[in-house]
Amino acid sequence: MTEKKCFPEGFLWGGAVAANQCEGAEGRGLCVSDMAPHGVRGPYDEVQEPGKYYPHTVAVDCYHHYKEDIALMAEMGFNCFRLSIAWSRIFPHGDEAQPSEEGLQFYDDIFNEMQKYGIQPIVTLSHYETPLYLVDHYGGWRNRKTIDFYLNYCKAVFERYHDRVKYWLSFNEMNNVLDFYFVAGGIRIDEGENKAQAMYQASHHMFVATARSIALLRSIDPSCKYGCMVNSSTLYPATCNPVDVFGAYRGRRRKYFFMDVQVNGRYPRYIQRTWRENDVHLETRPEDFEVMAANTVDFISFSYYRSNTYEDGKQTGSDTGGFISDPNPYLERTAFGWQIDPMGLRYVCNEITDLFHKPLLIAENGMGTYDEVNPDGSIDDDYRIDYLKRHLQAVYEAIQDGCEIMGYTYWGPLDIVSAGTAQMSKRYGFVYVDRDDEGHGTLKRSKKKSFDYYKNVIATNGASLFEEV
Ligand code: BG6
């Protein structure tokens, strides 16, 4: 008899969202993501212009709909749910001495609601959510003072929620500081300024802040676990030309650098060359290195959406999924040009395991594309089912390969605003939300075909992924 394939017992099944992409800004201060005008990827505005639409400020109003939304996640059988706390809901400017009781109460209500259904929260402390005030008045993460503001925020939320929140993540996709320094690093860069200097200095402050917040969490509740979060959509060489092979390797290392520091508690030697070549001179204090060495993460979480190829001199840009170059002829792409590569996820799980030997959480993976609503209101998103199925099968294979994978949180289980393009029409959800790119719609939630598919995957602990239908 052949053994039935399924996932390990206790596997964390769920989904992931970020406060700024789903809640709306009611009751909180502005954060960096609120400065994205709607539509295609564009530069972030310095101030919000009257009459212009900023989708993150309204999002899909989870602020008022959270009970309904959590009930839908529970119906799918989620035993975990990754969400972020909006820092500017707890400290609207970021530099206040005392937290907002109203803000704290909001997440109390959310965590209590999740507890009712046995859903374990996985909380990202800062998912592209640096309070805008800190950027405007202090220079954001380029300023060392931001470390203390952040720790004040961490203290408030750790003390309040540690009994219900056992998994904490530091900065979402911290490596994106190098590509999207405003949202990921909360910094602005002046014209003519040495970009690399500003980005690595901000990163240094974020590393120190992470290490100090790990120490703080452990002093408050040693039963909690702390993870880093790095975008790990991967990069292959486009050819076997050694220049491309080494270029792709360096491209991946540029991401893994951010894991390396948080897992090993020190800067790897190779970064010295990058700093030298880019005239980077970090301002550090001796105690930074002590605190970093003493406080490293318990597990690694990462996002994976796609793979890209590297060909020397051919990079055309990067977006929230990573580096962009010519299409890989072996792979299909979504309507947004993201290459669909389940094997890439298995590759990444294995590579990260080999490098760092830590438990992994697949904190984001999903298919963002246009959905068509049928006249009867139903949505047949078979393409999303296929994406999910093949990626989860790859996760299963990675587990068989020996990777220790704690869980999988599908990105955007309900439609939310896209981080990269501030669009609603780039949808990831199993639950459709009636809101369009201009902010019109009833906000009604309805289930897509993929809803029942994922529900069944969870109910069978993955076994249904291998059944013929
Ligand atoms: C990740 C981010 O980069 O990718 C999310 O952590 C984001 O915030 C997700 O939404 C998908 O990217 P996008 O641009 O399609 O929303």
XYZ file of C-alpha atoms and ligand atoms in Angstrom:
485
model
C 0.000 0.000 0.000
C 1.393 3.424 -0.857
C 1.561 5.877 2.004
C -0.873 8.776 1.900
C 0.908 12.076 1.344
C 0.115 14.822 3.802
C 1.796 17.609 5.757
C 3.354 17.209 9.214
C 1.050 17.303 12.174
C 0.691 20.792 13.662
C 1.549 22.469 10.350
C 0.455 26.106 10.401
C -2.080 26.736 7.645
C -3.293 30.230 7.030
C -3.031 33.482 5.169
C -1.253 36.811 5.473
C -2.164 40.471 5.148
C -0.719 43.818 6.218
C -2.637 46.440 8.172
C -1.865 49.209 5.683
C -3.245 47.166 2.773
C -6.495 46.100 4.396
C -7.594 48.189 7.375
C -7.849 51.765 6.116
C -6.409 54.744 7.957
C -9.386 55.603 10.161
C -8.221 56.069 13.742
C -4.501 56.039 12.994
C -1.700 58.336 11.884
C -0.407 58.251 8.308
C 2.350 55.831 7.430
C 4.700 55.598 4.455
C 2.405 53.341 2.409
C -0.387 55.890 2.573
C 1.643 58.094 0.247
C 1.144 55.793 -2.759
C -1.275 57.328 -5.236
C -3.568 54.872 -6.958
C -2.781 53.205 -10.246
C 0.385 51.951 -11.718
C 3.631 51.930 -9.804
C 4.562 55.512 -9.351
C 6.670 57.588 -7.077
C 5.274 58.123 -3.599
C 3.995 61.627 -2.912
C 5.703 63.733 -0.254
C 2.377 65.150 0.910
C -1.085 63.941 0.074
C -2.622 66.157 -2.582
C -6.244 67.167 -2.044
C -8.618 65.413 -4.447
C -6.156 62.648 -5.258
C -7.013 59.055 -4.299
C -4.677 57.180 -1.945
C -6.009 53.594 -1.803
C -4.168 52.507 1.350
C -6.006 55.114 3.391
C -9.314 53.352 2.777
C -8.136 49.885 1.650
C -10.917 47.306 2.130
C -11.995 48.650 5.494
C -11.060 45.672 7.641
C -11.156 48.263 10.401
C -14.931 47.802 10.427
C -15.168 44.389 8.753
C -12.636 42.407 10.774
C -15.201 40.144 12.442
C -16.672 39.085 9.134
C -13.194 38.656 7.634
C -11.874 36.551 10.491
C -15.017 34.395 10.337
C -14.286 33.721 6.658
C -10.675 32.763 7.445
C -11.965 30.476 10.204
C -14.399 28.901 7.762
C -11.456 27.983 5.549
C -9.954 26.255 8.570
C -7.031 28.628 9.219
C -5.139 27.717 12.361
C -2.909 30.789 11.962
C -3.205 34.212 10.407
C -0.340 36.584 9.715
C -1.196 40.242 10.077
C 0.668 43.387 10.981
C -0.010 45.877 13.704
C -0.146 49.376 12.250
C 2.540 51.137 14.282
C 0.780 54.478 13.642
C -2.411 53.126 15.231
C -0.527 52.587 18.496
C 1.685 55.684 18.196
C 0.107 57.979 15.551
C 3.288 60.040 15.136
C 5.686 57.405 16.351
C 7.435 59.582 18.931
C 4.728 59.835 21.605
C 5.635 58.638 25.091
C 2.372 56.772 25.651
C 0.500 54.431 23.314
C -3.034 55.091 22.136
C -5.438 53.038 24.218
C -7.932 53.042 21.364
C -5.329 51.578 19.028
C -4.334 48.899 21.519
C -7.975 48.036 22.080
C -8.505 47.532 18.356
C -5.925 44.730 18.206
C -7.170 43.310 21.499
C -10.517 42.883 19.770
C -8.877 41.302 16.738
C -6.766 38.833 18.717
C -9.725 37.927 20.918
C -11.811 37.314 17.843
C -9.100 35.063 16.400
C -8.797 33.218 19.683
C -12.502 32.366 19.515
C -11.760 30.300 16.411
C -8.445 28.878 17.564
C -6.477 30.965 15.064
C -2.887 31.640 16.103
C -1.766 35.198 15.232
C 1.608 35.719 13.553
C 2.336 39.403 13.890
C 4.591 41.523 11.704
C 5.769 44.499 13.722
C 6.342 46.738 10.735
C 5.038 45.894 7.282
C 5.979 48.976 5.221
C 4.380 50.976 8.021
C 6.872 53.457 9.439
C 4.836 56.421 10.723
C 5.125 59.233 8.198
C 5.758 61.755 10.961
C 8.999 59.982 11.850
C 10.147 60.222 8.248
C 9.209 63.896 7.945
C 10.534 65.035 11.317
C 13.397 62.704 12.085
C 14.499 61.256 8.742
C 12.976 57.855 9.549
C 15.347 54.914 9.900
C 18.417 56.931 8.915
C 18.128 58.468 12.380
C 19.314 56.437 15.357
C 16.527 57.889 17.481
C 14.032 55.805 15.521
C 15.426 52.715 17.259
C 14.117 54.010 20.586
C 10.749 54.988 19.137
C 10.452 51.511 17.692
C 11.352 49.851 20.977
C 8.771 51.930 22.764
C 6.212 50.629 20.289
C 7.459 47.032 20.646
C 7.245 47.278 24.428
C 3.644 48.469 24.244
C 2.530 45.636 21.975
C 4.640 42.866 23.537
C 3.330 43.686 27.008
C -0.238 43.899 25.842
C -0.443 40.864 23.541
C 2.274 38.362 24.487
C -0.297 36.073 26.088
C -2.145 35.709 22.754
C 0.596 36.345 20.188
C 3.365 33.748 20.234
C 4.966 34.461 16.842
C 6.473 37.846 16.027
C 8.206 39.021 12.863
C 10.445 42.057 12.576
C 10.458 44.159 9.399
C 8.576 42.874 6.392
C 10.914 42.111 3.483
C 13.719 44.047 5.075
C 15.925 43.481 2.023
C 13.605 45.733 0.059
C 15.286 48.662 1.802
C 17.779 48.333 -1.053
C 15.120 48.759 -3.732
C 12.213 50.562 -2.089
C 13.914 52.590 0.567
C 10.908 54.811 1.257
C 8.345 52.107 2.114
C 10.724 49.430 3.356
C 13.250 51.682 5.077
C 11.219 54.769 5.918
C 13.805 57.109 4.428
C 13.904 59.740 1.723
C 17.069 60.251 -0.285
C 18.174 63.643 -1.515
C 19.272 64.151 -5.068
C 22.968 63.538 -5.442
C 23.192 61.838 -2.063
C 25.048 58.518 -1.756
C 22.072 56.149 -1.858
C 23.985 53.126 -0.650
C 25.209 55.011 2.409
C 21.655 56.005 3.372
C 20.211 52.538 2.738
C 22.868 50.601 4.641
C 22.809 53.086 7.512
C 19.019 52.696 7.789
C 19.457 48.906 7.608
C 22.014 49.018 10.390
C 19.564 50.849 12.636
C 16.877 48.316 11.733
C 19.207 45.408 12.578
C 20.024 46.929 15.951
C 16.330 47.665 16.557
C 15.483 44.049 15.732
C 18.125 42.642 18.058
C 17.037 44.921 20.883
C 13.393 44.043 20.356
C 14.252 40.327 20.451
C 15.937 40.924 23.812
C 12.885 42.830 24.988
C 10.448 40.132 23.900
C 12.498 37.437 25.616
C 12.547 39.451 28.825
C 8.774 39.855 28.689
C 7.835 36.337 27.571
C 10.461 33.722 26.728
C 7.782 31.423 25.321
C 7.350 33.729 22.290
C 9.225 33.112 19.027
C 10.774 35.783 16.842
C 11.489 35.578 13.127
C 13.001 37.707 10.386
C 11.161 38.293 7.093
C 12.977 38.549 3.769
C 11.714 38.649 0.195
C 13.121 35.502 -1.383
C 11.621 35.434 -4.850
C 14.613 33.858 -6.505
C 17.080 34.532 -9.298
C 18.468 32.023 -11.810
C 21.294 32.573 -14.283
C 19.771 33.100 -17.733
C 22.668 31.199 -19.349
C 25.573 29.044 -18.236
C 27.955 31.922 -18.898
C 29.875 32.129 -15.604
C 29.241 35.863 -15.529
C 25.508 35.186 -15.387
C 25.904 32.338 -12.920
C 27.916 34.467 -10.522
C 25.645 37.464 -11.097
C 22.575 35.424 -10.150
C 24.404 34.116 -7.089
C 25.260 37.639 -5.986
C 21.667 38.703 -6.616
C 20.388 36.011 -4.256
C 23.091 36.815 -1.715
C 21.952 40.439 -1.755
C 18.661 39.166 -0.267
C 20.129 36.505 2.000
C 22.444 39.100 3.505
C 19.428 40.289 5.501
C 18.807 36.787 6.846
C 22.485 36.241 7.512
C 22.761 39.237 9.840
C 19.585 38.396 11.739
C 20.351 34.669 12.008
C 24.078 34.873 12.770
C 24.182 38.184 14.611
C 27.073 39.710 12.676
C 27.863 41.209 9.304
C 29.159 38.645 6.793
C 32.597 39.370 5.315
C 31.368 39.801 1.741
C 29.438 42.952 2.620
C 32.700 44.812 3.253
C 33.421 44.776 -0.446
C 29.973 46.199 -1.293
C 30.509 48.954 1.234
C 34.005 49.675 -0.004
C 32.930 49.871 -3.607
C 29.986 52.106 -2.780
C 31.797 54.390 -0.387
C 29.640 53.317 2.546
C 30.878 54.210 6.028
C 28.479 53.079 8.703
C 28.079 54.962 11.912
C 27.963 52.298 14.580
C 28.558 51.902 18.298
C 30.435 48.986 19.872
C 27.315 47.924 21.796
C 25.429 47.495 18.506
C 27.518 44.458 17.683
C 27.132 43.012 21.150
C 23.372 43.273 21.065
C 23.209 41.876 17.524
C 25.378 38.901 18.435
C 23.392 38.114 21.558
C 19.911 38.329 20.043
C 19.282 36.375 16.871
C 16.050 35.080 15.403
C 14.408 31.748 16.206
C 13.116 31.130 12.707
C 13.191 32.543 9.206
C 10.137 33.722 7.346
C 10.147 34.779 3.738
C 7.962 35.680 0.792
C 8.201 33.852 -2.488
C 6.143 34.719 -5.548
C 8.226 33.943 -8.579
C 11.660 33.462 -10.059
C 13.550 35.716 -12.426
C 16.568 35.245 -14.590
C 19.807 37.150 -14.457
C 21.671 38.080 -17.582
C 24.606 40.403 -17.296
C 23.645 43.974 -18.129
C 19.993 43.122 -18.702
C 18.225 44.121 -15.500
C 15.239 46.266 -16.340
C 14.182 47.089 -12.801
C 12.676 45.477 -9.732
C 9.315 45.417 -8.018
C 7.742 43.870 -4.914
C 8.461 40.411 -6.365
C 12.157 41.157 -6.915
C 14.488 41.667 -9.841
C 12.942 41.998 -13.322
C 14.610 40.837 -16.523
C 13.728 38.960 -19.696
C 11.115 36.192 -19.455
C 12.208 32.656 -18.708
C 11.095 30.580 -21.747
C 10.359 27.582 -19.519
C 7.786 29.365 -17.390
C 4.356 30.906 -17.756
C 3.641 34.359 -16.434
C 0.688 36.028 -14.745
C -1.095 38.959 -16.337
C 1.268 41.116 -14.273
C 4.327 39.441 -15.768
C 5.271 37.451 -12.670
C 6.733 34.100 -13.636
C 4.957 31.114 -12.126
C 7.566 28.771 -10.739
C 6.607 26.253 -8.029
C 9.958 24.470 -8.311
C 11.557 27.793 -7.418
C 9.833 27.642 -4.052
C 11.262 24.189 -3.375
C 14.661 25.491 -4.469
C 14.472 28.467 -2.120
C 13.364 26.347 0.870
C 16.315 24.026 0.295
C 18.809 26.797 -0.264
C 17.787 28.730 2.862
C 17.879 25.518 4.890
C 21.376 24.701 3.649
C 22.595 28.200 4.440
C 21.007 28.847 7.801
C 19.654 25.606 9.317
C 16.603 27.223 10.882
C 12.877 26.443 10.797
C 11.114 28.219 7.942
C 7.787 29.944 7.637
C 6.536 30.624 4.125
C 5.017 33.948 5.089
C 3.839 35.002 1.619
C 3.084 33.237 -1.617
C 0.157 33.836 -3.907
C -1.170 34.767 -7.299
C -2.144 38.361 -7.960
C -4.144 38.821 -11.124
C -7.382 40.147 -12.621
C -10.543 38.260 -11.674
C -13.733 38.252 -13.698
C -17.054 38.212 -11.900
C -19.651 36.019 -13.650
C -23.175 37.408 -14.116
C -24.360 35.336 -11.132
C -21.609 36.834 -8.959
C -19.401 33.733 -8.875
C -15.670 33.796 -9.710
C -14.013 30.782 -11.301
C -10.381 31.350 -10.429
C -9.021 28.016 -11.592
C -5.677 29.679 -12.387
C -5.299 30.576 -8.690
C -6.216 27.043 -7.648
C -3.580 25.710 -10.021
C -0.961 28.155 -8.657
C -1.783 27.223 -5.067
C -1.839 23.509 -5.728
C 1.496 23.420 -7.513
C 3.217 25.639 -4.957
C 1.915 23.591 -2.047
C 3.013 20.397 -3.748
C 6.459 21.982 -3.989
C 6.352 22.793 -0.266
C 5.527 19.153 0.407
C 8.535 18.102 -1.654
C 10.754 20.548 0.228
C 9.628 18.977 3.490
C 10.523 15.559 2.071
C 13.900 17.033 1.092
C 14.513 17.683 4.782
C 13.497 21.324 5.183
C 11.823 22.138 8.473
C 8.785 24.128 7.405
C 6.545 25.401 10.169
C 3.738 26.735 8.061
C 2.384 28.449 4.988
C 0.462 31.719 4.992
C -0.992 32.477 1.564
C -0.701 36.141 0.649
C -3.901 38.113 0.501
C -6.574 35.494 1.318
C -9.037 38.308 0.835
C -8.541 40.951 -1.844
C -6.545 43.897 -0.556
C -4.707 46.868 -2.069
C -1.554 45.893 -3.941
C 1.631 47.142 -2.297
C 3.497 47.629 -5.549
C 0.908 49.342 -7.694
C -1.727 50.520 -5.205
C -4.364 48.789 -7.321
C -7.382 46.775 -6.229
C -7.612 44.950 -9.536
C -4.427 42.997 -8.812
C -6.260 40.471 -6.670
C -4.858 37.584 -4.660
C -7.878 36.590 -2.595
C -9.946 33.485 -2.074
C -12.499 36.074 -0.984
C -13.483 38.771 -3.445
C -13.981 42.300 -2.167
C -16.201 44.580 -4.183
C -14.001 47.650 -4.468
C -12.379 48.944 -7.645
C -9.216 50.869 -8.450
C -10.926 54.214 -7.950
C -12.363 53.257 -4.561
C -15.918 52.518 -5.717
C -17.867 49.434 -4.627
C -19.993 48.035 -1.827
C -17.104 46.292 -0.004
C -19.227 43.134 -0.022
C -17.164 39.987 0.524
C -17.887 36.889 -1.577
C -16.170 33.535 -1.947
C -14.274 32.636 -5.095
C -13.970 29.037 -6.307
C -10.507 28.839 -4.678
C -12.088 29.348 -1.241
C -13.404 25.784 -1.069
C -10.265 24.416 -2.657
C -7.994 25.827 0.056
C -10.527 24.854 2.718
C -10.294 21.260 1.572
C -6.498 21.352 1.455
C -6.441 22.483 5.073
C -9.147 20.031 6.172
C -7.143 17.120 4.739
C -3.805 18.505 6.009
C -2.612 18.687 2.425
C -3.700 15.218 1.306
C -6.227 16.586 -1.209
C -3.353 18.193 -3.152
C -2.423 14.751 -4.387
C -5.876 13.455 -5.232
C -7.081 13.383 -8.817
C -10.303 15.327 -9.341
C 5.232 41.507 -0.847
C 4.736 42.415 0.238
O 6.282 42.157 -1.468
O 4.445 41.218 -1.925
C 3.235 42.616 0.249
O 5.164 41.997 1.501
C 2.743 42.709 -1.172
O 2.958 43.744 1.009
C 3.050 41.393 -1.867
O 1.387 43.015 -1.276
C 2.550 41.317 -3.298
O 2.996 42.424 -4.025
P 1.970 43.337 -4.792
O 2.785 44.458 -5.318
O 1.384 42.475 -5.858
O 0.949 43.758 -3.792
